[in-house]
Amino acid sequence: MARGTPLRWAGVVITGAGSGIGRLLMLDCAARGARVVGWDKDGEAVEAVAAEARAAGGRAWAYAVDVTDRDQVAKAAAWTKETIERVDVVVNNAGVVTGHRLIEASDDEIERTFAVNTLALFWVTKAFLPDLLERNHGCIVTVASAAGLMGVARLTDYSASKFAAVGFTESLRAELRAAKSAVRTVTVTPYYIDTGMFDGVRTKFPLVLPILQPQDVADRIVAAIEGGKGWVAMPPLVRMLPAMRILPVRLFDAVAEFFGVNRTMDHFTGRLPADKD
């Protein structure tokens, strides 16, 4: 699908829209004619993105919301529905990373990782899913990670939260299928993305495991929403991870070591503050 092609979806909500992939999705969807509401804990940042989208001729709004707070999510959802009347696509994009070894991660950091990367999926999705089911139309997008398919050193909390995100969207897809609903899900499992969130990470084989460019990832997500695809895996090698589970544990670990997966975070610095996808 060519960039700029009008979306078939009237209204889009994107969490973590103040920067990174969320920002690009907000700009892209607004440019394609959708009414877009960006949510972010940083109200000034997301309002700047909305202003940028409006300056380019799009219809965009911003709402400052902490997606880990159920009351804030409920208020933001009510305001969003009143503002754009109809929500067709919900993009669960907000995410955090600490980049610490388990023994170095504080209890508060671990809880925050799960609050943002996992529990928020439930609060945001539940706020909009009843309307999608009633209209029998729409799409729930969950931005997980390749680390949700394979555990990575120094990402114990992040990887576990993203494994949960993959399980969340897979189970939701099963529920929708059992209900014979036309509402769809999209699971996104990218390798590291050059948004600043994972500054300092390195890859051993950049030809097969490149650090991804944000616009490429955003384009693939929009194409999946429009094209009916249920899984966005980037780069292609990521699609092999589930199949690798048939290997004995030692061989599975040896393959991971060969590709240098568990050394990718050795020089991690992250964004300051490192709190948005």
Coordinates of C-alpha atoms in Angstrom, one line a residue:
M1 CA 0.0 0.0 0.0
A2 CA 1.5 3.3 -1.1
R3 CA 2.1 5.9 1.7
G4 CA -0.6 8.5 1.5
T5 CA -3.4 6.1 0.4
P6 CA -6.6 6.9 2.3
L7 CA -7.3 4.6 5.2
R8 CA -10.5 2.5 5.3
W9 CA -10.7 3.2 9.0
A10 CA -12.5 6.3 10.4
G11 CA -11.0 6.6 13.8
V12 CA -7.7 5.5 15.3
V13 CA -6.4 5.7 18.9
I14 CA -2.6 5.3 19.5
T15 CA -1.0 5.0 22.9
G16 CA 2.6 6.2 23.4
A17 CA 2.1 8.6 20.5
G18 CA 4.4 11.3 21.8
S19 CA 7.5 9.9 20.2
G20 CA 9.0 7.0 18.2
I21 CA 6.7 4.6 16.4
G22 CA 3.6 6.1 18.0
R23 CA 4.4 9.5 16.6
L24 CA 4.9 8.2 13.1
L25 CA 1.7 6.1 13.2
M26 CA -0.2 9.2 14.3
L27 CA 1.2 11.4 11.5
D28 CA 0.7 8.6 8.9
C29 CA -2.9 7.8 9.9
A30 CA -3.9 11.5 10.0
A31 CA -2.3 12.1 6.6
R32 CA -4.4 9.2 5.2
G33 CA -7.6 10.9 6.4
A34 CA -8.4 9.1 9.6
R35 CA -9.4 10.9 12.7
V36 CA -6.6 10.2 15.1
V37 CA -6.3 10.6 18.9
G38 CA -2.8 10.2 20.4
W39 CA -2.4 9.2 24.0
D40 CA 0.8 9.7 26.0
K41 CA 1.9 10.4 29.5
D42 CA 3.8 13.4 28.2
G43 CA 1.0 15.7 27.3
E44 CA 3.2 18.3 25.7
A45 CA 4.9 15.8 23.5
V46 CA 1.8 14.3 22.2
E47 CA 0.1 17.7 21.7
A48 CA 3.1 18.7 19.6
V49 CA 2.6 15.6 17.4
A50 CA -1.1 16.3 17.0
A51 CA -0.2 19.9 16.0
E52 CA 2.2 18.6 13.5
A53 CA -0.4 16.4 12.0
R54 CA -3.0 19.2 11.9
A55 CA -0.4 21.5 10.2
A56 CA -0.1 18.9 7.4
G57 CA -3.9 18.9 6.9
G58 CA -4.8 16.0 9.1
R59 CA -7.4 15.6 11.9
A60 CA -5.6 14.8 15.1
W61 CA -6.1 15.3 18.8
A62 CA -4.0 14.6 21.9
Y63 CA -4.8 13.4 25.4
A64 CA -2.4 13.2 28.3
V65 CA -3.0 9.9 30.0
D66 CA -1.1 7.4 32.1
V67 CA -2.2 4.1 30.6
T68 CA -1.3 2.2 33.8
D69 CA -4.1 4.1 35.6
R70 CA -7.5 2.5 34.9
D71 CA -9.4 5.6 35.9
Q72 CA -7.4 7.8 33.6
V73 CA -7.8 5.3 30.7
A74 CA -11.6 5.3 31.3
K75 CA -11.7 9.1 31.2
A76 CA -9.5 9.2 28.1
A77 CA -11.6 6.6 26.3
A78 CA -14.8 8.5 27.0
W79 CA -13.3 11.8 25.8
T80 CA -11.9 10.1 22.7
K81 CA -15.3 8.6 21.8
E82 CA -17.0 11.9 22.2
T83 CA -14.4 13.7 20.2
I84 CA -14.1 11.5 17.2
E85 CA -17.4 9.6 17.6
R86 CA -16.1 6.3 16.3
V87 CA -13.0 4.3 17.0
D88 CA -12.1 1.6 14.5
V89 CA -8.4 0.9 15.3
V90 CA -6.7 0.7 18.7
V91 CA -2.9 0.6 18.7
N92 CA -1.4 -0.5 22.0
N93 CA 2.1 1.0 21.4
A94 CA 3.2 2.5 24.8
G95 CA 6.2 0.7 26.2
V96 CA 9.1 1.0 28.6
V97 CA 12.4 -0.7 29.1
T98 CA 14.9 -0.7 32.0
G99 CA 17.8 -2.7 30.4
H100 CA 19.0 -4.0 33.8
R101 CA 20.0 -7.5 34.8
L102 CA 17.4 -9.0 37.0
I103 CA 19.5 -8.6 40.2
E104 CA 20.0 -4.9 39.4
A105 CA 16.4 -4.1 38.5
S106 CA 14.5 -2.5 41.3
D107 CA 11.1 -3.8 42.3
D108 CA 9.5 -0.5 41.3
E109 CA 11.1 -0.8 37.8
I110 CA 9.9 -4.3 37.3
E111 CA 6.3 -3.4 38.4
R112 CA 6.3 -0.4 36.1
T113 CA 7.5 -2.5 33.1
F114 CA 4.5 -4.9 33.6
A115 CA 2.1 -2.0 34.3
V116 CA 2.9 -0.3 31.0
N117 CA 3.8 -3.2 28.7
T118 CA 1.3 -5.7 29.9
L119 CA -1.5 -4.6 32.1
A120 CA -2.2 -1.4 30.1
L121 CA -3.1 -3.6 27.2
F122 CA -6.1 -4.9 29.2
W123 CA -7.3 -1.5 30.4
V124 CA -7.0 0.2 26.9
T125 CA -8.4 -2.7 24.9
K126 CA -11.4 -3.2 27.3
A127 CA -12.2 0.4 27.0
F128 CA -12.9 0.1 23.3
L129 CA -13.6 -3.5 22.5
P130 CA -17.3 -3.6 23.4
D131 CA -18.0 -0.9 20.8
L132 CA -15.9 -2.8 18.2
L133 CA -17.8 -6.0 19.0
E134 CA -21.2 -4.2 18.7
R135 CA -20.3 -2.9 15.3
N136 CA -18.5 -6.2 14.4
H137 CA -15.7 -4.2 12.9
G138 CA -12.3 -3.0 13.9
C139 CA -8.8 -3.9 14.8
I140 CA -6.7 -4.2 17.9
V141 CA -2.9 -3.7 17.4
T142 CA -0.4 -4.9 20.0
V143 CA 3.1 -3.7 19.6
A144 CA 5.1 -6.4 21.3
S145 CA 8.7 -7.3 20.5
A146 CA 10.9 -10.1 19.1
A147 CA 12.0 -10.3 22.8
G148 CA 8.4 -11.6 23.3
L149 CA 9.4 -14.7 21.3
M150 CA 12.9 -15.2 22.8
G151 CA 14.3 -14.3 26.1
V152 CA 17.3 -11.9 26.0
A153 CA 19.9 -11.1 28.7
R154 CA 19.3 -7.8 30.5
L155 CA 15.7 -7.8 29.4
T156 CA 14.2 -10.2 31.9
D157 CA 11.4 -7.9 32.9
Y158 CA 10.9 -6.4 29.4
S159 CA 11.0 -9.8 27.7
A160 CA 8.6 -11.4 30.1
S161 CA 6.2 -8.5 29.7
K162 CA 6.4 -8.8 25.9
F163 CA 5.9 -12.6 26.1
A164 CA 2.7 -11.7 28.0
A165 CA 1.8 -9.2 25.3
V166 CA 2.1 -11.9 22.6
G167 CA 0.0 -14.2 24.7
F168 CA -2.6 -11.5 25.3
T169 CA -3.2 -10.8 21.6
E170 CA -3.1 -14.5 20.7
S171 CA -5.7 -15.3 23.3
L172 CA -7.8 -12.3 22.3
R173 CA -7.6 -13.5 18.7
A174 CA -8.9 -16.9 19.8
E175 CA -11.8 -15.3 21.7
L176 CA -12.8 -13.2 18.7
R177 CA -12.6 -16.2 16.4
A178 CA -14.7 -18.3 18.7
A179 CA -17.3 -15.5 18.8
K180 CA -17.2 -15.4 15.0
S181 CA -16.4 -11.7 15.2
A182 CA -15.0 -9.7 12.4
V183 CA -12.9 -7.7 14.8
R184 CA -9.2 -8.5 14.1
T185 CA -5.9 -8.4 15.9
V186 CA -2.4 -7.5 14.8
T187 CA 0.6 -8.7 16.7
V188 CA 3.8 -6.7 16.0
T189 CA 7.2 -8.3 17.0
P190 CA 10.0 -6.2 15.8
Y191 CA 13.7 -6.5 16.5
Y192 CA 15.4 -3.4 18.0
I193 CA 14.1 -0.2 16.5
D194 CA 16.2 3.0 16.2
T195 CA 13.9 5.2 18.1
G196 CA 16.2 6.1 21.0
M197 CA 14.5 3.7 23.4
F198 CA 17.2 1.1 22.8
D199 CA 20.2 3.4 22.2
G200 CA 23.5 1.6 22.5
V201 CA 22.3 -1.8 21.4
R202 CA 24.5 -3.6 18.8
T203 CA 23.8 -6.4 16.4
K204 CA 26.3 -9.1 15.4
F205 CA 24.9 -9.7 11.9
P206 CA 23.3 -6.5 10.6
L207 CA 22.4 -8.0 7.3
V208 CA 20.0 -10.6 8.8
L209 CA 19.3 -8.8 12.1
P210 CA 19.4 -5.1 11.4
I211 CA 18.5 -2.3 13.8
L212 CA 15.2 -1.4 12.3
Q213 CA 14.3 2.1 11.0
P214 CA 11.2 3.5 12.6
Q215 CA 9.4 4.6 9.4
D216 CA 9.8 1.1 8.0
V217 CA 8.1 -0.4 11.1
A218 CA 5.3 2.1 11.1
D219 CA 4.7 1.5 7.4
R220 CA 4.5 -2.2 8.0
I221 CA 2.0 -1.8 10.8
V222 CA -0.3 0.4 8.7
A223 CA 0.0 -2.1 5.8
A224 CA -1.0 -4.9 8.2
I225 CA -4.0 -3.0 9.5
E226 CA -5.2 -2.3 6.0
G227 CA -4.2 -5.7 4.5
G228 CA -5.7 -8.0 7.1
K229 CA -2.4 -9.5 8.3
G230 CA -2.3 -10.8 11.8
W231 CA 1.4 -10.7 12.4
V232 CA 4.2 -8.3 11.6
A233 CA 7.6 -9.8 12.2
M234 CA 10.7 -7.7 11.4
P235 CA 13.2 -8.7 10.1
P236 CA 12.1 -11.9 8.4
L237 CA 14.4 -14.1 10.6
V238 CA 12.1 -13.2 13.6
R239 CA 9.4 -15.5 12.0
M240 CA 11.7 -18.5 12.7
L241 CA 11.7 -18.0 16.5
P242 CA 8.6 -20.0 17.3
A243 CA 9.8 -22.9 15.1
M244 CA 13.1 -22.9 17.1
R245 CA 11.3 -24.0 20.1
I246 CA 11.4 -27.6 18.8
L247 CA 15.2 -27.6 19.4
P248 CA 16.7 -29.0 22.6
V249 CA 17.4 -26.2 25.1
R250 CA 21.1 -26.4 24.7
L251 CA 20.9 -26.2 20.9
F252 CA 18.3 -23.3 21.2
D253 CA 20.7 -21.4 23.4
A254 CA 23.7 -22.2 21.1
V255 CA 21.8 -20.7 18.2
A256 CA 21.0 -17.5 20.2
E257 CA 24.7 -17.3 21.2
F258 CA 25.8 -17.7 17.6
F259 CA 23.7 -14.7 16.5
G260 CA 25.0 -12.7 19.5
V261 CA 21.5 -12.1 20.8
N262 CA 22.5 -12.1 24.5
R263 CA 25.3 -9.6 23.9
T264 CA 23.1 -7.0 22.1
M265 CA 22.4 -5.1 25.3
D266 CA 26.0 -5.0 26.6
H267 CA 26.4 -1.3 25.6
F268 CA 22.7 -0.3 26.2
T269 CA 22.2 3.3 27.4
G270 CA 18.6 3.9 26.4
R271 CA 16.8 7.2 26.0
L272 CA 16.8 9.6 28.9
P273 CA 14.2 9.2 30.2
A274 CA 13.9 5.7 28.5
D275 CA 10.1 5.4 28.7
K276 CA 8.5 5.5 25.3
D277 CA 8.4 3.3 22.2

